[in-house]
Amino acid sequence: MEDKELDYYIKSFKKTGDNSAYEKIYRYYFAKIYRFALLNISDHQAAEDIAIDVFYKVYNHLRQINLDYAAFKAWIYRIARNLVIDFYRKNCSKSDISLQQYIEETNAGDCEAEVFIENEYEEKNNFTCNSDLSGDEGFNNPALLKGMEKLPEIQKQVIILRYVEDLDYRSIGKIIGKSEISVRAIKFRAILKLKELLYS
Amino acid sequence: MKRNTDINKKILKRFYKLLDSGVAIEECLEKFPGYKDELAAYASITRNLKYMQNIKPEKTVEDYCLKMVYSKSRISNIADDKETLKRDAAIVRMRPAYLKPLVIFLGVFIFISFSFTGTIYASDDSLPGDTLYSVKRVSESVTVAFTPYKYEKSIYLKMLDDRLFEADMILNNPEYSNTEAAEKLISDIDETFNRCCQRKYLDSGSNTYFEERVRHMKEGLHNRYRMQGPGTSECTNQQGKNGAQYQKGK
């Protein structure tokens, strides 16, 4: 979906409260928000709950505030981030089901994704230098996930928002409440730490 | 060793700057041929992070969550409606529509009444020539106008007493220099005294008493402000006759 199209749906929902416009927004963002929550809290059930809460808030409050698509993107991730923080506050100990376990379960039959990853890695296997990060495993990568879990929360969130969610630094800054330069610095530290954790 | 790390960091920053500008990972690596091995690990991490974009919920989960969002919104809307109804009902019970204008009207009325009463009260001690003296005289006129005839006697006697008291105050105040007001006061005293005589409000005892006081005050004022002679102030037969006619007419 293009930004203009998304902007149109946002405005349409704001004006008319049209559920079909809301559903377009929901379908576009659900996977992203769900993934963001899942990567942060490693609990698929809680990730679902957080995604529901995020979209419930969007459904109730989008009509009251004036946002374009760029601001909306930052706003929705900020809601998700706040709910993730709330989740951490409520549940000091994480769920028994780890992210790795969940990914293994849900992607057992996801051949399409695996084929895509295999092809990608066949082409670029020159650059994979650690057996734990082999291309055959794709995103089902226990070492990387474990490494990410060891990162401080803010670094983990920046890494996820930058490389998984593909957001620009300005939007990330708005989401986490820091300047663009700080976000760049946090990302850089996170990458160095990940490298240290995975390759030392 | 430290120097190497610094160089690597600089290269790494340039590598990520290039990546951020939208260049593909492989192309970025090719730009740094001397550091290919060192950067490969970072490239691998970045690539693997990007592969996480393939994490997607099942369609059933997406649909289920959408239903949950709608049902949650509906429940919340119903709760909100109930709350709004309750609140509105409470407002209706507590605040009828006419309450606001009534409160405003009462507020304005009370404010004006207090201001009016306060002004009249403040004017009670005023002397001729003061700003509030006219208010005092007007309030006296209004009091007379709204007082039944049988109670007018006390009002007029009080008025006469007040005029004489004012003259006394002027005479006892060496700084008072308003000659015009003093002249007016003398004429007011004469007028009030004559009216009391006409209407036979003064019996023999009080007549003598007031006559003495009026004469004394008038003399005092004339002497002080060097006006013409005080003249006489007494209840004549003619005045008594006129008073009797007035009472008969009433």
mmCIF file with all atom_site columns, C-alpha atoms in Angstrom, chain A residues 70 73-74 77-78 81 154-192, chain B residues 12-23 28 46 49-50:
data_model
loop_
_atom_site.group_PDB
_atom_site.id
_atom_site.type_symbol
_atom_site.label_atom_id
_atom_site.label_alt_id
_atom_site.label_comp_id
_atom_site.label_asym_id
_atom_site.label_entity_id
_atom_site.label_seq_id
_atom_site.pdbx_PDB_ins_code
_atom_site.Cartn_x
_atom_site.Cartn_y
_atom_site.Cartn_z
_atom_site.occupancy
_atom_site.B_iso_or_equiv
_atom_site.pdbx_formal_charge
_atom_site.auth_seq_id
_atom_site.auth_comp_id
_atom_site.auth_asym_id
_atom_site.auth_atom_id
_atom_site.pdbx_PDB_model_num
ATOM 1  C CA . ALA A 1 70  ? 3.936  9.702  8.509  1.00 0.00 ? 70  ALA A CA 1
ATOM 2  C CA . LYS A 1 73  ? 3.116  5.446  11.507 1.00 0.00 ? 73  LYS A CA 1
ATOM 3  C CA . ALA A 1 74  ? 5.090  6.882  14.430 1.00 0.00 ? 74  ALA A CA 1
ATOM 4  C CA . TYR A 1 77  ? 4.367  2.166  16.886 1.00 0.00 ? 77  TYR A CA 1
ATOM 5  C CA . ARG A 1 78  ? 4.528  4.445  19.899 1.00 0.00 ? 78  ARG A CA 1
ATOM 6  C CA . ARG A 1 81  ? 5.940  0.409  22.415 1.00 0.00 ? 81  ARG A CA 1
ATOM 7  C CA . ILE A 1 154 ? 16.017 0.481  23.943 1.00 0.00 ? 154 ILE A CA 1
ATOM 8  C CA . GLN A 1 155 ? 18.721 -0.979 21.688 1.00 0.00 ? 155 GLN A CA 1
ATOM 9  C CA . LYS A 1 156 ? 16.524 -3.932 20.852 1.00 0.00 ? 156 LYS A CA 1
ATOM 10 C CA . GLN A 1 157 ? 13.621 -1.660 19.956 1.00 0.00 ? 157 GLN A CA 1
ATOM 11 C CA . VAL A 1 158 ? 15.771 0.584  17.775 1.00 0.00 ? 158 VAL A CA 1
ATOM 12 C CA . ILE A 1 159 ? 17.231 -2.406 15.938 1.00 0.00 ? 159 ILE A CA 1
ATOM 13 C CA . ILE A 1 160 ? 13.771 -3.878 15.361 1.00 0.00 ? 160 ILE A CA 1
ATOM 14 C CA . LEU A 1 161 ? 12.292 -0.576 14.214 1.00 0.00 ? 161 LEU A CA 1
ATOM 15 C CA . ARG A 1 162 ? 15.208 0.199  11.908 1.00 0.00 ? 162 ARG A CA 1
ATOM 16 C CA . TYR A 1 163 ? 15.932 -3.153 10.262 1.00 0.00 ? 163 TYR A CA 1
ATOM 17 C CA . VAL A 1 164 ? 12.819 -5.244 10.747 1.00 0.00 ? 164 VAL A CA 1
ATOM 18 C CA . GLU A 1 165 ? 10.179 -2.525 10.470 1.00 0.00 ? 165 GLU A CA 1
ATOM 19 C CA . ASP A 1 166 ? 12.316 -0.457 8.087  1.00 0.00 ? 166 ASP A CA 1
ATOM 20 C CA . LEU A 1 167 ? 11.493 2.871  9.689  1.00 0.00 ? 167 LEU A CA 1
ATOM 21 C CA . ASP A 1 168 ? 13.592 5.998  9.191  1.00 0.00 ? 168 ASP A CA 1
ATOM 22 C CA . TYR A 1 169 ? 15.555 7.501  12.058 1.00 0.00 ? 169 TYR A CA 1
ATOM 23 C CA . ARG A 1 170 ? 13.224 10.467 12.490 1.00 0.00 ? 170 ARG A CA 1
ATOM 24 C CA . SER A 1 171 ? 10.188 8.221  12.953 1.00 0.00 ? 171 SER A CA 1
ATOM 25 C CA . ILE A 1 172 ? 12.129 6.004  15.379 1.00 0.00 ? 172 ILE A CA 1
ATOM 26 C CA . GLY A 1 173 ? 13.109 9.127  17.298 1.00 0.00 ? 173 GLY A CA 1
ATOM 27 C CA . LYS A 1 174 ? 9.460  10.097 17.580 1.00 0.00 ? 174 LYS A CA 1
ATOM 28 C CA . ILE A 1 175 ? 8.511  6.608  18.724 1.00 0.00 ? 175 ILE A CA 1
ATOM 29 C CA . ILE A 1 176 ? 11.136 6.257  21.442 1.00 0.00 ? 176 ILE A CA 1
ATOM 30 C CA . GLY A 1 177 ? 11.214 9.957  22.337 1.00 0.00 ? 177 GLY A CA 1
ATOM 31 C CA . LYS A 1 178 ? 14.836 10.634 21.365 1.00 0.00 ? 178 LYS A CA 1
ATOM 32 C CA . SER A 1 179 ? 16.625 12.731 18.777 1.00 0.00 ? 179 SER A CA 1
ATOM 33 C CA . GLU A 1 180 ? 17.643 11.398 15.396 1.00 0.00 ? 180 GLU A CA 1
ATOM 34 C CA . ILE A 1 181 ? 21.339 11.514 16.361 1.00 0.00 ? 181 ILE A CA 1
ATOM 35 C CA . SER A 1 182 ? 20.660 9.581  19.572 1.00 0.00 ? 182 SER A CA 1
ATOM 36 C CA . VAL A 1 183 ? 18.800 6.948  17.587 1.00 0.00 ? 183 VAL A CA 1
ATOM 37 C CA . ARG A 1 184 ? 21.752 6.548  15.209 1.00 0.00 ? 184 ARG A CA 1
ATOM 38 C CA . ALA A 1 185 ? 24.111 6.201  18.170 1.00 0.00 ? 185 ALA A CA 1
ATOM 39 C CA . ILE A 1 186 ? 21.864 3.641  19.872 1.00 0.00 ? 186 ILE A CA 1
ATOM 40 C CA . LYS A 1 187 ? 21.608 1.636  16.663 1.00 0.00 ? 187 LYS A CA 1
ATOM 41 C CA . PHE A 1 188 ? 25.361 1.664  16.206 1.00 0.00 ? 188 PHE A CA 1
ATOM 42 C CA . ARG A 1 189 ? 25.981 0.495  19.770 1.00 0.00 ? 189 ARG A CA 1
ATOM 43 C CA . ALA A 1 190 ? 23.366 -2.216 19.325 1.00 0.00 ? 190 ALA A CA 1
ATOM 44 C CA . ILE A 1 191 ? 25.025 -3.502 16.156 1.00 0.00 ? 191 ILE A CA 1
ATOM 45 C CA . LEU A 1 192 ? 28.438 -3.574 17.841 1.00 0.00 ? 192 LEU A CA 1
ATOM 46 C CA . LEU B 2 12  ? 31.655 0.601  9.896  1.00 0.00 ? 12  LEU B CA 1
ATOM 47 C CA . LYS B 2 13  ? 29.943 3.953  10.259 1.00 0.00 ? 13  LYS B CA 1
ATOM 48 C CA . ARG B 2 14  ? 30.541 4.685  6.587  1.00 0.00 ? 14  ARG B CA 1
ATOM 49 C CA . PHE B 2 15  ? 29.271 1.216  5.713  1.00 0.00 ? 15  PHE B CA 1
ATOM 50 C CA . TYR B 2 16  ? 26.042 1.752  7.669  1.00 0.00 ? 16  TYR B CA 1
ATOM 51 C CA . LYS B 2 17  ? 25.665 5.278  6.307  1.00 0.00 ? 17  LYS B CA 1
ATOM 52 C CA . LEU B 2 18  ? 25.771 3.780  2.837  1.00 0.00 ? 18  LEU B CA 1
ATOM 53 C CA . LEU B 2 19  ? 23.277 1.109  3.867  1.00 0.00 ? 19  LEU B CA 1
ATOM 54 C CA . ASP B 2 20  ? 20.968 3.779  5.308  1.00 0.00 ? 20  ASP B CA 1
ATOM 55 C CA . SER B 2 21  ? 21.052 5.658  2.016  1.00 0.00 ? 21  SER B CA 1
ATOM 56 C CA . GLY B 2 22  ? 19.349 2.645  0.427  1.00 0.00 ? 22  GLY B CA 1
ATOM 57 C CA . VAL B 2 23  ? 22.276 0.868  -1.185 1.00 0.00 ? 23  VAL B CA 1
ATOM 58 C CA . CYS B 2 28  ? 28.058 -1.650 0.183  1.00 0.00 ? 28  CYS B CA 1
ATOM 59 C CA . THR B 2 46  ? 21.890 -6.810 9.145  1.00 0.00 ? 46  THR B CA 1
ATOM 60 C CA . LEU B 2 49  ? 17.605 -8.791 10.901 1.00 0.00 ? 49  LEU B CA 1
ATOM 61 C CA . LYS B 2 50  ? 15.952 -7.876 7.623  1.00 0.00 ? 50  LYS B CA 1
#
